[in-house]
Amino acid sequence: MSRSPIWHPFTQHATEPAMPEAVRTEGAYIETRDGRRILDAISSWWVITHGHRHPRIVEAIRQATESLDQVIFAGFTHEPAERLAAALVELTPPGLNHVFYSDSGSTSVEVALKMALGAGRQRRDGRNRIVVMQHSYHGDTIGAMSVGERGVFNAAYEPLLFAVDTIPFPTAGREQDTLDAFERFAKTGRAAALIVEPLILGAGGMLVYPASVLATLKRIAEATDTLFIADEVMTGWGRTGTLFACEQAGISPDILCTSKGLTGGAIPLAATLATDEIFAAHYSTDRSRTFFHSSSYTANPIACAAGVANVEVWRTEPVIERIAALARTQSSWMARLSGHERLRDARVCGTIAAINVRDAAGGYLATVGPDIRAAFARRDMLVRPLGDAVYVMAPYCVTAGEIDGLYEALIEIVEREI
Ligand SMILES: *Cc1c(COP(=O)(O)O)cnc(C)c1O
């Protein structure tokens, strides 16, 4: 494999151990050329919701290829895109009546930012600042990096990133600081939008905060006429225990980004949903007000068909019950591990659980992360800590016994191996 021309994502090729070759996926497992069955405890980077190669989604992809491949989406439409858009309007919080397709979480965020800025420009109110939350992650393209946490990941690109206003993460007991900071920025009259990951910040370390904070941020946004962008790229499709995380705060954002679980994780697709107001700001016989955005593969019919099949799975299978059961298993393990002397800050958000390893030299570049990852890999388990934060975000088909196995392994690892 070392002679491969491939440059892998987020991979330091100088230190990366030999990579297993995936030859087959099924349910919660990745099977490798050398005959291992690896438990995919991170849903292949948070995309696989129901399980790998869900039969209904695989079949929908197969069928779609019988009649369509990519079709230009400017001036054309097709049934898979129409059906999925109608379902998204129905399933997302009320008021999000317009669906703009793209093909990754990052592009869905770029689209959201452009919509917010575009709407501000059309309103001629000159607002152009984006308010962001400390420790956020919104993707790796330049705009998405600009609204995310600055650090070792993007230091080299800093000169190209645009300036934002950052509110502190709402740590327990300090929530008011977050709200006050947002109110201050929002009242300057320069803020076009706030962008947040609702309830849990993913790549920032699986940091959770209460729905009440989200609800209050929305109230402040409304009161100050600041647009509210919910980046549900990770949180959507059941991860936090409800279909979308915003439901738990009883809020409807002005713009919502969805990707990862949109096709059950089978194939790339993203959508940015917007309110009538934002659509109307771009609706005009004046062509200069057009929303000037597209990517070549916008609304790929095969991907949209997979999205429609994913919605069907949600409608016909007991997904909510599966999620509730997984959330219970995760909660009971976090309760059990919270007293462990090598672990701290056990937390759960729906199906996601995270806990940090104590006394590990800090930061994302700490070796504890790779060491833990390697220890799990020896047990045929795929776990990739974020710095010293170990998290489990498995596909919903995972069994309670498999979750038990993961945490029993974690205990062994922190007690004996690192
Ligand atoms: C993963 C992620 C993104 C970026 O999605 P990509 O498909 O990797 O571009 C954006 N926002 C959040 C919250 C994410 O977790």
mmCIF file with all atom_site columns, N, CA and C in Angstrom, residues 247-274:
data_model
loop_
_atom_site.group_PDB
_atom_site.id
_atom_site.type_symbol
_atom_site.label_atom_id
_atom_site.label_alt_id
_atom_site.label_comp_id
_atom_site.label_asym_id
_atom_site.label_entity_id
_atom_site.label_seq_id
_atom_site.pdbx_PDB_ins_code
_atom_site.Cartn_x
_atom_site.Cartn_y
_atom_site.Cartn_z
_atom_site.occupancy
_atom_site.B_iso_or_equiv
_atom_site.pdbx_formal_charge
_atom_site.auth_seq_id
_atom_site.auth_comp_id
_atom_site.auth_asym_id
_atom_site.auth_atom_id
_atom_site.pdbx_PDB_model_num
ATOM 1  N N  . GLU A 1 247 ? -35.255 20.434 16.937 1.00 0.00 ? 247 GLU A N  1
ATOM 2  C CA . GLU A 1 247 ? -36.562 20.061 17.511 1.00 0.00 ? 247 GLU A CA 1
ATOM 3  C C  . GLU A 1 247 ? -36.530 20.125 19.029 1.00 0.00 ? 247 GLU A C  1
ATOM 4  N N  . GLN A 1 248 ? -35.395 19.744 19.616 1.00 0.00 ? 248 GLN A N  1
ATOM 5  C CA . GLN A 1 248 ? -35.323 19.679 21.083 1.00 0.00 ? 248 GLN A CA 1
ATOM 6  C C  . GLN A 1 248 ? -35.372 21.060 21.724 1.00 0.00 ? 248 GLN A C  1
ATOM 7  N N  . ALA A 1 249 ? -35.043 22.087 20.933 1.00 0.00 ? 249 ALA A N  1
ATOM 8  C CA . ALA A 1 249 ? -35.138 23.453 21.452 1.00 0.00 ? 249 ALA A CA 1
ATOM 9  C C  . ALA A 1 249 ? -36.434 24.106 20.981 1.00 0.00 ? 249 ALA A C  1
ATOM 10 N N  . GLY A 1 250 ? -37.212 23.383 20.200 1.00 0.00 ? 250 GLY A N  1
ATOM 11 C CA . GLY A 1 250 ? -38.467 23.929 19.676 1.00 0.00 ? 250 GLY A CA 1
ATOM 12 C C  . GLY A 1 250 ? -38.250 25.120 18.759 1.00 0.00 ? 250 GLY A C  1
ATOM 13 N N  . ILE A 1 251 ? -37.135 25.121 18.038 1.00 0.00 ? 251 ILE A N  1
ATOM 14 C CA . ILE A 1 251 ? -36.855 26.275 17.171 1.00 0.00 ? 251 ILE A CA 1
ATOM 15 C C  . ILE A 1 251 ? -36.848 25.898 15.689 1.00 0.00 ? 251 ILE A C  1
ATOM 16 N N  . SER A 1 252 ? -37.124 26.894 14.866 1.00 0.00 ? 252 SER A N  1
ATOM 17 C CA . SER A 1 252 ? -36.962 26.775 13.419 1.00 0.00 ? 252 SER A CA 1
ATOM 18 C C  . SER A 1 252 ? -35.887 27.758 12.993 1.00 0.00 ? 252 SER A C  1
ATOM 19 N N  . PRO A 1 253 ? -34.766 27.261 12.487 1.00 0.00 ? 253 PRO A N  1
ATOM 20 C CA . PRO A 1 253 ? -33.737 28.191 12.019 1.00 0.00 ? 253 PRO A CA 1
ATOM 21 C C  . PRO A 1 253 ? -34.186 28.872 10.717 1.00 0.00 ? 253 PRO A C  1
ATOM 22 N N  . ASP A 1 254 ? -33.478 29.919 10.327 1.00 0.00 ? 254 ASP A N  1
ATOM 23 C CA . ASP A 1 254 ? -33.753 30.554 9.028  1.00 0.00 ? 254 ASP A CA 1
ATOM 24 C C  . ASP A 1 254 ? -33.125 29.738 7.910  1.00 0.00 ? 254 ASP A C  1
ATOM 25 N N  . ILE A 1 255 ? -31.998 29.092 8.245  1.00 0.00 ? 255 ILE A N  1
ATOM 26 C CA . ILE A 1 255 ? -31.277 28.268 7.269  1.00 0.00 ? 255 ILE A CA 1
ATOM 27 C C  . ILE A 1 255 ? -30.812 27.011 7.990  1.00 0.00 ? 255 ILE A C  1
ATOM 28 N N  . LEU A 1 256 ? -30.943 25.867 7.338  1.00 0.00 ? 256 LEU A N  1
ATOM 29 C CA . LEU A 1 256 ? -30.506 24.601 7.941  1.00 0.00 ? 256 LEU A CA 1
ATOM 30 C C  . LEU A 1 256 ? -29.655 23.833 6.934  1.00 0.00 ? 256 LEU A C  1
ATOM 31 N N  . CYS A 1 257 ? -28.498 23.350 7.393  1.00 0.00 ? 257 CYS A N  1
ATOM 32 C CA . CYS A 1 257 ? -27.608 22.558 6.546  1.00 0.00 ? 257 CYS A CA 1
ATOM 33 C C  . CYS A 1 257 ? -27.724 21.085 6.918  1.00 0.00 ? 257 CYS A C  1
ATOM 34 N N  . THR A 1 258 ? -27.852 20.228 5.937  1.00 0.00 ? 258 THR A N  1
ATOM 35 C CA . THR A 1 258 ? -27.876 18.789 6.194  1.00 0.00 ? 258 THR A CA 1
ATOM 36 C C  . THR A 1 258 ? -27.036 18.076 5.148  1.00 0.00 ? 258 THR A C  1
ATOM 37 N N  . SER A 1 259 ? -26.333 17.019 5.591  1.00 0.00 ? 259 SER A N  1
ATOM 38 C CA . SER A 1 259 ? -25.575 16.220 4.623  1.00 0.00 ? 259 SER A CA 1
ATOM 39 C C  . SER A 1 259 ? -25.409 14.813 5.186  1.00 0.00 ? 259 SER A C  1
ATOM 40 N N  . LYS A 1 260 ? -24.215 14.511 5.715  1.00 0.00 ? 260 LYS A N  1
ATOM 41 C CA . LYS A 1 260 ? -23.894 13.167 6.234  1.00 0.00 ? 260 LYS A CA 1
ATOM 42 C C  . LYS A 1 260 ? -24.995 12.096 6.194  1.00 0.00 ? 260 LYS A C  1
ATOM 43 N N  . GLY A 1 261 ? -25.986 12.153 7.085  1.00 0.00 ? 261 GLY A N  1
ATOM 44 C CA . GLY A 1 261 ? -26.991 11.084 7.140  1.00 0.00 ? 261 GLY A CA 1
ATOM 45 C C  . GLY A 1 261 ? -28.103 11.210 6.120  1.00 0.00 ? 261 GLY A C  1
ATOM 46 N N  . LEU A 1 262 ? -28.018 12.210 5.256  1.00 0.00 ? 262 LEU A N  1
ATOM 47 C CA . LEU A 1 262 ? -29.106 12.482 4.300  1.00 0.00 ? 262 LEU A CA 1
ATOM 48 C C  . LEU A 1 262 ? -29.381 11.303 3.364  1.00 0.00 ? 262 LEU A C  1
ATOM 49 N N  . THR A 1 263 ? -28.343 10.580 3.006  1.00 0.00 ? 263 THR A N  1
ATOM 50 C CA . THR A 1 263 ? -28.531 9.391  2.162  1.00 0.00 ? 263 THR A CA 1
ATOM 51 C C  . THR A 1 263 ? -28.296 8.120  2.985  1.00 0.00 ? 263 THR A C  1
ATOM 52 N N  . GLY A 1 264 ? -28.389 8.249  4.307  1.00 0.00 ? 264 GLY A N  1
ATOM 53 C CA . GLY A 1 264 ? -28.031 7.135  5.175  1.00 0.00 ? 264 GLY A CA 1
ATOM 54 C C  . GLY A 1 264 ? -26.518 6.914  5.175  1.00 0.00 ? 264 GLY A C  1
ATOM 55 N N  . GLY A 1 265 ? -25.807 7.819  4.500  1.00 0.00 ? 265 GLY A N  1
ATOM 56 C CA . GLY A 1 265 ? -24.350 7.733  4.440  1.00 0.00 ? 265 GLY A CA 1
ATOM 57 C C  . GLY A 1 265 ? -23.838 6.973  3.234  1.00 0.00 ? 265 GLY A C  1
ATOM 58 N N  . ALA A 1 266 ? -24.748 6.571  2.337  1.00 0.00 ? 266 ALA A N  1
ATOM 59 C CA . ALA A 1 266 ? -24.331 5.703  1.236  1.00 0.00 ? 266 ALA A CA 1
ATOM 60 C C  . ALA A 1 266 ? -23.583 6.437  0.131  1.00 0.00 ? 266 ALA A C  1
ATOM 61 N N  . ILE A 1 267 ? -23.916 7.716  -0.080 1.00 0.00 ? 267 ILE A N  1
ATOM 62 C CA . ILE A 1 267 ? -23.435 8.411  -1.274 1.00 0.00 ? 267 ILE A CA 1
ATOM 63 C C  . ILE A 1 267 ? -23.521 9.917  -0.982 1.00 0.00 ? 267 ILE A C  1
ATOM 64 N N  . PRO A 1 268 ? -22.582 10.718 -1.522 1.00 0.00 ? 268 PRO A N  1
ATOM 65 C CA . PRO A 1 268 ? -22.554 12.129 -1.122 1.00 0.00 ? 268 PRO A CA 1
ATOM 66 C C  . PRO A 1 268 ? -23.757 12.926 -1.609 1.00 0.00 ? 268 PRO A C  1
ATOM 67 N N  . LEU A 1 269 ? -24.271 13.751 -0.708 1.00 0.00 ? 269 LEU A N  1
ATOM 68 C CA . LEU A 1 269 ? -25.363 14.666 -1.038 1.00 0.00 ? 269 LEU A CA 1
ATOM 69 C C  . LEU A 1 269 ? -25.503 15.635 0.125  1.00 0.00 ? 269 LEU A C  1
ATOM 70 N N  . ALA A 1 270 ? -25.920 16.848 -0.181 1.00 0.00 ? 270 ALA A N  1
ATOM 71 C CA . ALA A 1 270 ? -26.184 17.819 0.878  1.00 0.00 ? 270 ALA A CA 1
ATOM 72 C C  . ALA A 1 270 ? -27.330 18.711 0.454  1.00 0.00 ? 270 ALA A C  1
ATOM 73 N N  . ALA A 1 271 ? -27.959 19.340 1.437  1.00 0.00 ? 271 ALA A N  1
ATOM 74 C CA . ALA A 1 271 ? -29.010 20.299 1.135  1.00 0.00 ? 271 ALA A CA 1
ATOM 75 C C  . ALA A 1 271 ? -28.930 21.434 2.136  1.00 0.00 ? 271 ALA A C  1
ATOM 76 N N  . THR A 1 272 ? -29.222 22.633 1.652  1.00 0.00 ? 272 THR A N  1
ATOM 77 C CA . THR A 1 272 ? -29.353 23.803 2.516  1.00 0.00 ? 272 THR A CA 1
ATOM 78 C C  . THR A 1 272 ? -30.793 24.266 2.380  1.00 0.00 ? 272 THR A C  1
ATOM 79 N N  . LEU A 1 273 ? -31.518 24.276 3.499  1.00 0.00 ? 273 LEU A N  1
ATOM 80 C CA . LEU A 1 273 ? -32.922 24.689 3.458  1.00 0.00 ? 273 LEU A CA 1
ATOM 81 C C  . LEU A 1 273 ? -33.042 26.126 3.941  1.00 0.00 ? 273 LEU A C  1
ATOM 82 N N  . ALA A 1 274 ? -33.967 26.855 3.358  1.00 0.00 ? 274 ALA A N  1
ATOM 83 C CA . ALA A 1 274 ? -34.125 28.268 3.714  1.00 0.00 ? 274 ALA A CA 1
ATOM 84 C C  . ALA A 1 274 ? -35.595 28.648 3.791  1.00 0.00 ? 274 ALA A C  1
#
